[in-house]
CSV table of C-alpha atoms in Angstrom, one decimal:
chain,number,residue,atom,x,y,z
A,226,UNK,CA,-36.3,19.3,16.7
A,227,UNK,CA,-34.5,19.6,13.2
A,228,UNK,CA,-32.8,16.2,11.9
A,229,UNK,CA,-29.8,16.0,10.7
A,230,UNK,CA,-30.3,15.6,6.7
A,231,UNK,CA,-32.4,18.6,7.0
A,232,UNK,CA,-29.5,20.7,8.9
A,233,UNK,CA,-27.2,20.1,6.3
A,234,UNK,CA,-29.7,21.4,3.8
A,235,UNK,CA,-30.7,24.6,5.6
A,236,UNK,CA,-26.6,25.2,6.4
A,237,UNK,CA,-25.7,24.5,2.7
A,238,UNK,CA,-28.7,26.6,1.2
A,239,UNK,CA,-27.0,29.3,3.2
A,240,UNK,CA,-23.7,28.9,2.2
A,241,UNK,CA,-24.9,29.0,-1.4
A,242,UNK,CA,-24.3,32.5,-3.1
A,243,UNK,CA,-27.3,33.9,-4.8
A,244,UNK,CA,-27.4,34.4,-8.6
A,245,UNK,CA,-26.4,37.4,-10.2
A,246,UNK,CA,-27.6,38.2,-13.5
A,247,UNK,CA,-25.1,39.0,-16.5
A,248,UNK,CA,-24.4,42.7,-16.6
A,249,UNK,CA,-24.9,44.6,-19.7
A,250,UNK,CA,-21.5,46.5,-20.9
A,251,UNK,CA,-22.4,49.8,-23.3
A,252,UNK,CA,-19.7,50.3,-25.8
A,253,UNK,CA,-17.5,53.0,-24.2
A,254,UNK,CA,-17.2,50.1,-21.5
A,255,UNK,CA,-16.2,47.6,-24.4
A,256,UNK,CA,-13.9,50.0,-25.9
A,257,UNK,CA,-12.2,50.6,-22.3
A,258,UNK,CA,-12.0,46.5,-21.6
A,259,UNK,CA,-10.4,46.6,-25.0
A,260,UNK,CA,-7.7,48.8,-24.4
A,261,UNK,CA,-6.5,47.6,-21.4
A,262,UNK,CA,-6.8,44.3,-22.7
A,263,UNK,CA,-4.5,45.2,-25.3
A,264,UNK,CA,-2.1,47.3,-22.8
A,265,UNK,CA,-1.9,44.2,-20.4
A,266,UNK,CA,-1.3,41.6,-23.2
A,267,UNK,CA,1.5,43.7,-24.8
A,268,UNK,CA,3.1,44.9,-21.6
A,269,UNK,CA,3.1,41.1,-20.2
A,270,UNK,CA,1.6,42.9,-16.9
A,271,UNK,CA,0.2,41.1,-13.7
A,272,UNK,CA,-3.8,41.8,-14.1
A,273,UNK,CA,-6.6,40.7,-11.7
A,274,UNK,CA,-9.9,40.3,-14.4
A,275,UNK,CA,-13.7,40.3,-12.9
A,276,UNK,CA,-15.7,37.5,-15.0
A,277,UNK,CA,-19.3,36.3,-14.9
A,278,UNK,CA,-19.4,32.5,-15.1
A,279,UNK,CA,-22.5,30.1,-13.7
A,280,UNK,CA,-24.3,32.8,-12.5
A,281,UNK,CA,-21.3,34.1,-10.2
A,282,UNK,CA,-18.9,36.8,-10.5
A,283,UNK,CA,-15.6,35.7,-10.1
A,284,UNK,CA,-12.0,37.3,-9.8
A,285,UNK,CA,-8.9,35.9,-10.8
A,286,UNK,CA,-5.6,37.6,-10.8
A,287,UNK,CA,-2.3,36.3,-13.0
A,288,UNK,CA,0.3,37.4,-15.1
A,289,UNK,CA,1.4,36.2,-18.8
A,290,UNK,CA,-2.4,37.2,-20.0
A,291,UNK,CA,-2.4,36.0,-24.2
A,292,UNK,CA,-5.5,35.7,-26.2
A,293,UNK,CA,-6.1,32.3,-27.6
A,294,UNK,CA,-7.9,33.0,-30.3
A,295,UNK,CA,-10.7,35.7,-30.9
A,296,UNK,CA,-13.0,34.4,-28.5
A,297,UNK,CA,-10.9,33.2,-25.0
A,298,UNK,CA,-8.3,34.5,-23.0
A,299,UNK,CA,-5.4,32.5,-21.1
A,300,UNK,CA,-4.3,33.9,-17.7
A,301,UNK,CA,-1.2,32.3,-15.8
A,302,UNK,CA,-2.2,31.9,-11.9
A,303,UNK,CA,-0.3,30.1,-9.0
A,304,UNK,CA,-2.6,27.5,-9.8
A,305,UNK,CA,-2.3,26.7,-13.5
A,306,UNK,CA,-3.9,28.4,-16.8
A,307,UNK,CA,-7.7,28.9,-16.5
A,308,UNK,CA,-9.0,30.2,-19.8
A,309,UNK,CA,-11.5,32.9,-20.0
A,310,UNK,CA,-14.0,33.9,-22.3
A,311,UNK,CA,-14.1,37.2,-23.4
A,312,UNK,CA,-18.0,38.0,-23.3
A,313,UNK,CA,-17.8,37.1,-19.4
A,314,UNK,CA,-15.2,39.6,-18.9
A,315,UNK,CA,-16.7,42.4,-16.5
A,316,UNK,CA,-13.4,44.3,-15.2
A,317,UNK,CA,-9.6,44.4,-15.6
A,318,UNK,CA,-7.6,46.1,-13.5
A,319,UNK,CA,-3.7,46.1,-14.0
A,320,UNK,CA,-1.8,45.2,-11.0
């Protein structure tokens, strides 16, 4: 017989994603990230980005993409503006 507290445990233990490290860009991946960055912030086009945050990858997708300043990114979702750093960017993809 399992009790109850230890039910919730087990279920949310298995609910809980498991960590993924940060990945490693080389430079020709940099360079690429930078030039669609630029291409997407120019054109004002819709953009779903792939970020690393709390041990996670994440995906958000938005339009009216603007840097900040030299270190974070704002992206306009349906929700709001989320901000994004831009050493936990993994992907862009123009939409």
């Amino acid at each position: 017989m399992i009790l109850p507290e230890h039910k919730a445990r087990i279920r949310a233990h298995d609910l809980t994603p498991q960590p993924r490290s940060r990945p490693i860009l080389s430079a020709d991946q940099l360079s690429i990230l930078d030039q669609q960055l630029k291409v997407i912030c120019t054109l004002n086009t819709p953009a779903s980005i792939t970020y690393y945050k709390n041990k996670q990858y994440l995906k958000i997708s938005g339009r009216d993409i603007r840097l900040l300043n030299s270190k974070t990114l704002e992206i306009a979702t349906s929700k709001g503006c989320d901000h994004i750093l831009l050493k936990d960017i993994i992907e862009i993809h123009p939409l």
